[in-house]
Short mmCIF file of C-alpha atoms in Angstrom, two decimals:
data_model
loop_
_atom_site.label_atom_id
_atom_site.label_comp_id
_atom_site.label_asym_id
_atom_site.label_seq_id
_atom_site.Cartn_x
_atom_site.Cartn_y
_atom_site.Cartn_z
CA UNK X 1 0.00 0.00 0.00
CA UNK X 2 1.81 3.73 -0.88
CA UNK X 3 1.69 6.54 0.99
CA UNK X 4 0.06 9.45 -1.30
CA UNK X 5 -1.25 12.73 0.38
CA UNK X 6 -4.93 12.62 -1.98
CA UNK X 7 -5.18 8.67 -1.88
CA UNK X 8 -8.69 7.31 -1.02
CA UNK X 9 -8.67 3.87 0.06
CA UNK X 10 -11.83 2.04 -1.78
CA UNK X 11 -13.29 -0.65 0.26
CA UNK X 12 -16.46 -2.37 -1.18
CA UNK X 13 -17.71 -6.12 -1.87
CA UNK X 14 -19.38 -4.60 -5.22
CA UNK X 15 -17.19 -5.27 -7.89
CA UNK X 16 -19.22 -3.31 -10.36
CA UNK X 17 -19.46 -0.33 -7.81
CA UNK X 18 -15.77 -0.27 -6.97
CA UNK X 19 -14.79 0.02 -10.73
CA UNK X 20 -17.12 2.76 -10.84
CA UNK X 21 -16.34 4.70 -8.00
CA UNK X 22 -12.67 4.65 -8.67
CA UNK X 23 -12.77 5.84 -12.44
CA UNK X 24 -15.18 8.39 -10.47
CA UNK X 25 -12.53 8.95 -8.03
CA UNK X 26 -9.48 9.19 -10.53
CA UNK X 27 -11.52 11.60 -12.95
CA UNK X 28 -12.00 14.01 -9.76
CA UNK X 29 -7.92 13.64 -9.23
CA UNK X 30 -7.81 11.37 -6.06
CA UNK X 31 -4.96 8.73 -6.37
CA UNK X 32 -7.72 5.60 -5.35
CA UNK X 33 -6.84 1.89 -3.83
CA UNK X 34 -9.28 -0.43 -4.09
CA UNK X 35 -9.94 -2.88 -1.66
CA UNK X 36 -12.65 -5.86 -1.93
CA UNK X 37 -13.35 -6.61 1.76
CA UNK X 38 -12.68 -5.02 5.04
CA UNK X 39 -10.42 -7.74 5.96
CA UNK X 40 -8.20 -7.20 2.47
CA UNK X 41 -7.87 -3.73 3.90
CA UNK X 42 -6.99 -4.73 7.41
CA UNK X 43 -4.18 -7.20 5.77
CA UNK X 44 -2.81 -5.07 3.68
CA UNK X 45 -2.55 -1.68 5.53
CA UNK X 46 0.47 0.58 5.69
CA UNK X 47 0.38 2.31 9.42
CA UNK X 48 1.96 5.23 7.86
CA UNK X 49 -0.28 5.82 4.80
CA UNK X 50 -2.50 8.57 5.20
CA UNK X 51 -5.42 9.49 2.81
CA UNK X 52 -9.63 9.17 2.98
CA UNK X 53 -11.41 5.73 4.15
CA UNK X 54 -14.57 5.05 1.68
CA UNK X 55 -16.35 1.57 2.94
CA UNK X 56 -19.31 0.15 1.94
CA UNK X 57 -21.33 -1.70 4.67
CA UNK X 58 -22.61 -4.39 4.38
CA UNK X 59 -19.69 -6.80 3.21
CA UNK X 60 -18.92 -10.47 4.32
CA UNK X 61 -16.13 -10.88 7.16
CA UNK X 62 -15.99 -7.32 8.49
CA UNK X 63 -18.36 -5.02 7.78
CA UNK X 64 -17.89 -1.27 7.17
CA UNK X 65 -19.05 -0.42 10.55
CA UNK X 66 -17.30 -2.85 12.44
CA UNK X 67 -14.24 -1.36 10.21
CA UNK X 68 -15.00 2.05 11.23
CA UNK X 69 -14.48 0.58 15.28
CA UNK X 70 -11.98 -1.74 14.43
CA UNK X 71 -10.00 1.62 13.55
CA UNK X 72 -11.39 4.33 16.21
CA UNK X 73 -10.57 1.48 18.64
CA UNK X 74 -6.64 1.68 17.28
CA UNK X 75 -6.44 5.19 17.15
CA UNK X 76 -6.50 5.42 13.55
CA UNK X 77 -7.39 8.94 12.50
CA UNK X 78 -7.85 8.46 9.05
CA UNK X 79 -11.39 10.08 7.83
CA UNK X 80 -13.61 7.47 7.00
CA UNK X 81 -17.04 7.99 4.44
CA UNK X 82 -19.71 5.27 5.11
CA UNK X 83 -21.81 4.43 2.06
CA UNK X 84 -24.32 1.51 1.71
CA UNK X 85 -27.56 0.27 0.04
CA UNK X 86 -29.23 -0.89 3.21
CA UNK X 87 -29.18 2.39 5.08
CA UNK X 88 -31.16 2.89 8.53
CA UNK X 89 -31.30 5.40 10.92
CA UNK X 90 -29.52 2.90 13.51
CA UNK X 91 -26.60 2.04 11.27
CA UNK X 92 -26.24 5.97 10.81
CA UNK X 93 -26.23 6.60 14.26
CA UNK X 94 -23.75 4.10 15.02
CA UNK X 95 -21.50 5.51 12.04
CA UNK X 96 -21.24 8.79 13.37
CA UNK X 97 -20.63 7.78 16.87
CA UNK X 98 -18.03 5.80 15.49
CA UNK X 99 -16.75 9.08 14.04
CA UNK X 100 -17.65 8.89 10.43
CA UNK X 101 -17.57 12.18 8.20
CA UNK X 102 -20.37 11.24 6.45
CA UNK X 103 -23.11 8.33 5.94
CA UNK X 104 -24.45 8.30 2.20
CA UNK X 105 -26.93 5.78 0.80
CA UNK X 106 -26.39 4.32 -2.83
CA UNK X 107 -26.49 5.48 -5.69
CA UNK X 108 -24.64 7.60 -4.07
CA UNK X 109 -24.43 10.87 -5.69
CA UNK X 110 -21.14 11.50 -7.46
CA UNK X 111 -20.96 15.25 -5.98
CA UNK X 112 -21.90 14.47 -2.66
CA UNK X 113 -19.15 12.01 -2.47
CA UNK X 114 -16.72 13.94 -3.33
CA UNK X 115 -17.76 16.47 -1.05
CA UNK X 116 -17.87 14.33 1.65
CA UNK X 117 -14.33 12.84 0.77
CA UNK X 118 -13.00 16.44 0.73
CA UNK X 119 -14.47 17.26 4.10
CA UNK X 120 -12.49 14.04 5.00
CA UNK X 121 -9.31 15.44 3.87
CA UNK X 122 -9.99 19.10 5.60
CA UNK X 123 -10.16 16.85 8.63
CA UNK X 124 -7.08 15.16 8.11
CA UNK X 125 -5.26 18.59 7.62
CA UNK X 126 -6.65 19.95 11.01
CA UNK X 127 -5.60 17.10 12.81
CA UNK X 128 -2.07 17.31 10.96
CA UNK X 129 -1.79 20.85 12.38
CA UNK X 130 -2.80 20.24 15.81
CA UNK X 131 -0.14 17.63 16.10
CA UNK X 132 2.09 20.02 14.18
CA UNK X 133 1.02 22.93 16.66
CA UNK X 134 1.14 20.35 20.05
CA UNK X 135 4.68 19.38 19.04
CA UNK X 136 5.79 23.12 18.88
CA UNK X 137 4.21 23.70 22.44
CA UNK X 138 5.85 21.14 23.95
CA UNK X 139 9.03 22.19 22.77
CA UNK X 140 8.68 25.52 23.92
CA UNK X 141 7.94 24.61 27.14
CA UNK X 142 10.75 21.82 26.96
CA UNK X 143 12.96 25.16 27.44
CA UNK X 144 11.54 25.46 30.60
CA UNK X 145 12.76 24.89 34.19
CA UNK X 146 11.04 22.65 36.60
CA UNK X 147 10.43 25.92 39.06
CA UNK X 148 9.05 28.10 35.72
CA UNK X 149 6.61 25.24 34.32
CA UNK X 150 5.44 25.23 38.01
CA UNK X 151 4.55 29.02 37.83
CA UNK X 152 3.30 28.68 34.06
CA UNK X 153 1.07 25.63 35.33
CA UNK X 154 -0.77 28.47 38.00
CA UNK X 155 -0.83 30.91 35.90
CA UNK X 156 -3.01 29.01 33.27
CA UNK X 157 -4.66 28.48 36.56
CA UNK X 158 -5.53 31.82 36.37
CA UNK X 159 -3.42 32.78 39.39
CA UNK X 160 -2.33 35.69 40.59
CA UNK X 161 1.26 36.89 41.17
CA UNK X 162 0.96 37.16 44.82
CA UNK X 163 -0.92 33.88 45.05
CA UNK X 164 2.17 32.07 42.82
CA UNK X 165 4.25 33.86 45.43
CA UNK X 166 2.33 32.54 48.76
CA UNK X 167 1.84 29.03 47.28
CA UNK X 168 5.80 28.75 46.30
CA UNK X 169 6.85 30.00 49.64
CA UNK X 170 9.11 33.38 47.11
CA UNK X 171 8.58 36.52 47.21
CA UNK X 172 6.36 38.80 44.35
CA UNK X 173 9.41 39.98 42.55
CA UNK X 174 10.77 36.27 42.58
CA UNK X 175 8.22 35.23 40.72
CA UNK X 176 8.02 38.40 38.40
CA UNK X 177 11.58 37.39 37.62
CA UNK X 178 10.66 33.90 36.68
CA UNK X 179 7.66 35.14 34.47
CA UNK X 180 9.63 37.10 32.64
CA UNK X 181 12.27 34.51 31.96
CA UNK X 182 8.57 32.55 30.81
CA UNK X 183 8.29 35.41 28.05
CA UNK X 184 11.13 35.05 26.82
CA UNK X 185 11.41 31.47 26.40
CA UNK X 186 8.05 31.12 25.02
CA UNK X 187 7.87 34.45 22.85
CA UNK X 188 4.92 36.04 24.53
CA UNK X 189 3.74 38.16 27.34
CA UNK X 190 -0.02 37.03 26.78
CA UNK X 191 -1.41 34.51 29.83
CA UNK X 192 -3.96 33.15 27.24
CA UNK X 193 -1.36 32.19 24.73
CA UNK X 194 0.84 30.72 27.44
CA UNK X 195 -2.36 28.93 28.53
CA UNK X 196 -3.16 28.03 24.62
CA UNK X 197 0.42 26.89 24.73
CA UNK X 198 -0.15 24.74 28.34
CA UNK X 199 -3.25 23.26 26.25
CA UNK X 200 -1.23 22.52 23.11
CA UNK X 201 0.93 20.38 25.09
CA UNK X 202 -0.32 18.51 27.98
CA UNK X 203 -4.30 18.45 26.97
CA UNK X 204 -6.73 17.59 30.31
CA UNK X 205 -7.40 14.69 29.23
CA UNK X 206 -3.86 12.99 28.98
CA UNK X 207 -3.19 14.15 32.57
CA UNK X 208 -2.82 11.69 35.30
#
């Protein structure tokens, strides 16, 4: 399997359908790889590819939805476009809880898909520039002593100098020193881009 920025990975049963789709696909100037089962996909996938999911669902083996878990469940963050012939307002629900960009019933209409496989992609850039911005913060605050990312952690707290300087046991000016040396390493006097930056790189829900 390559690794192509615009690749949509095809993934449908339907023989006829998957020839169609990807001369659909190609015309529109996506770089497509066809798959004929969920499993064929699961066998044959490159961790470090990146591109757009499209999966039918209803398919023998694995179906699309259980491929759509199988993936959330791994921490796969590829986009992924459900389509299917046997639609139902359960099966939708359970593809967009399972993250899904969108759920489209067959035909499907050629536009729409594309659309939807776009949105896909605009997804996969956002997420490449969160990591992209996340990386940056913690390196930034890699610069840091242990004493300064202890002031920078209460003052995305929304502390107070005198409080930092009661809590640490310092005096004010102390701790004005040591926010200024926080300025400087990190490029800005703002508290909500040091707490954007605090965000960036230790998000609440990785804490201990």
């Amino acid at each position: 399997m390559k690794t192509l920025s615009r690749t949509v990975f095809l993934v449908d049963d339907d023989e006829d359908v998957r020839d169609a789709l990807q001369m659909l696909l190609r015309t529109a100037g996506f770089a497509v790889e066809p798959f004929p089962s969920a499993l064929a996909f699961l066998e044959r996938r490159d961790h470090k590819a990146e591109g757009c999911i499209v999966a039918d669902v209803r398919m023998p083996g694995v179906s699309g939805l259980q491929l759509l878990e199988r993936l959330a469940a791994e921490g796969e963050r590829m986009p992924v476009v459900v389509i299917t012939g046997h639609g139902d307002v359960s099966a939708c629900r359970r593809a967009f809880k399972g993250g899904a960009v969108d759920f489209l019933t067959k035909p499907v209409d050629e536009q729409v898909l594309i659309e939807a496989i776009e949105a896909g992609f605009m997804r996969l850039d956002a997420q490449r520039r969160e990591a992209s911005e996340a990386d940056e913060a913690r390196a930034l605050l890699a610069r840091l002593t242990q004493r300064e990312n202890e002031i920078l952690d209460m003052v995305a707290r929304g502390w107070m100098t005198k409080e930092i300087a009661r809590a640490m046991g310092v005096s004010p000016r102390t701790v004005e020193t040591h926010r200024a040396n926080l300025a400087e390493k990190l490029g800005t006097t703002s508290v909500a881009e040091m707490v954007r930056l605090v965000l960036l790189a230790r998000p609440p829900h990785t804490s201990p």
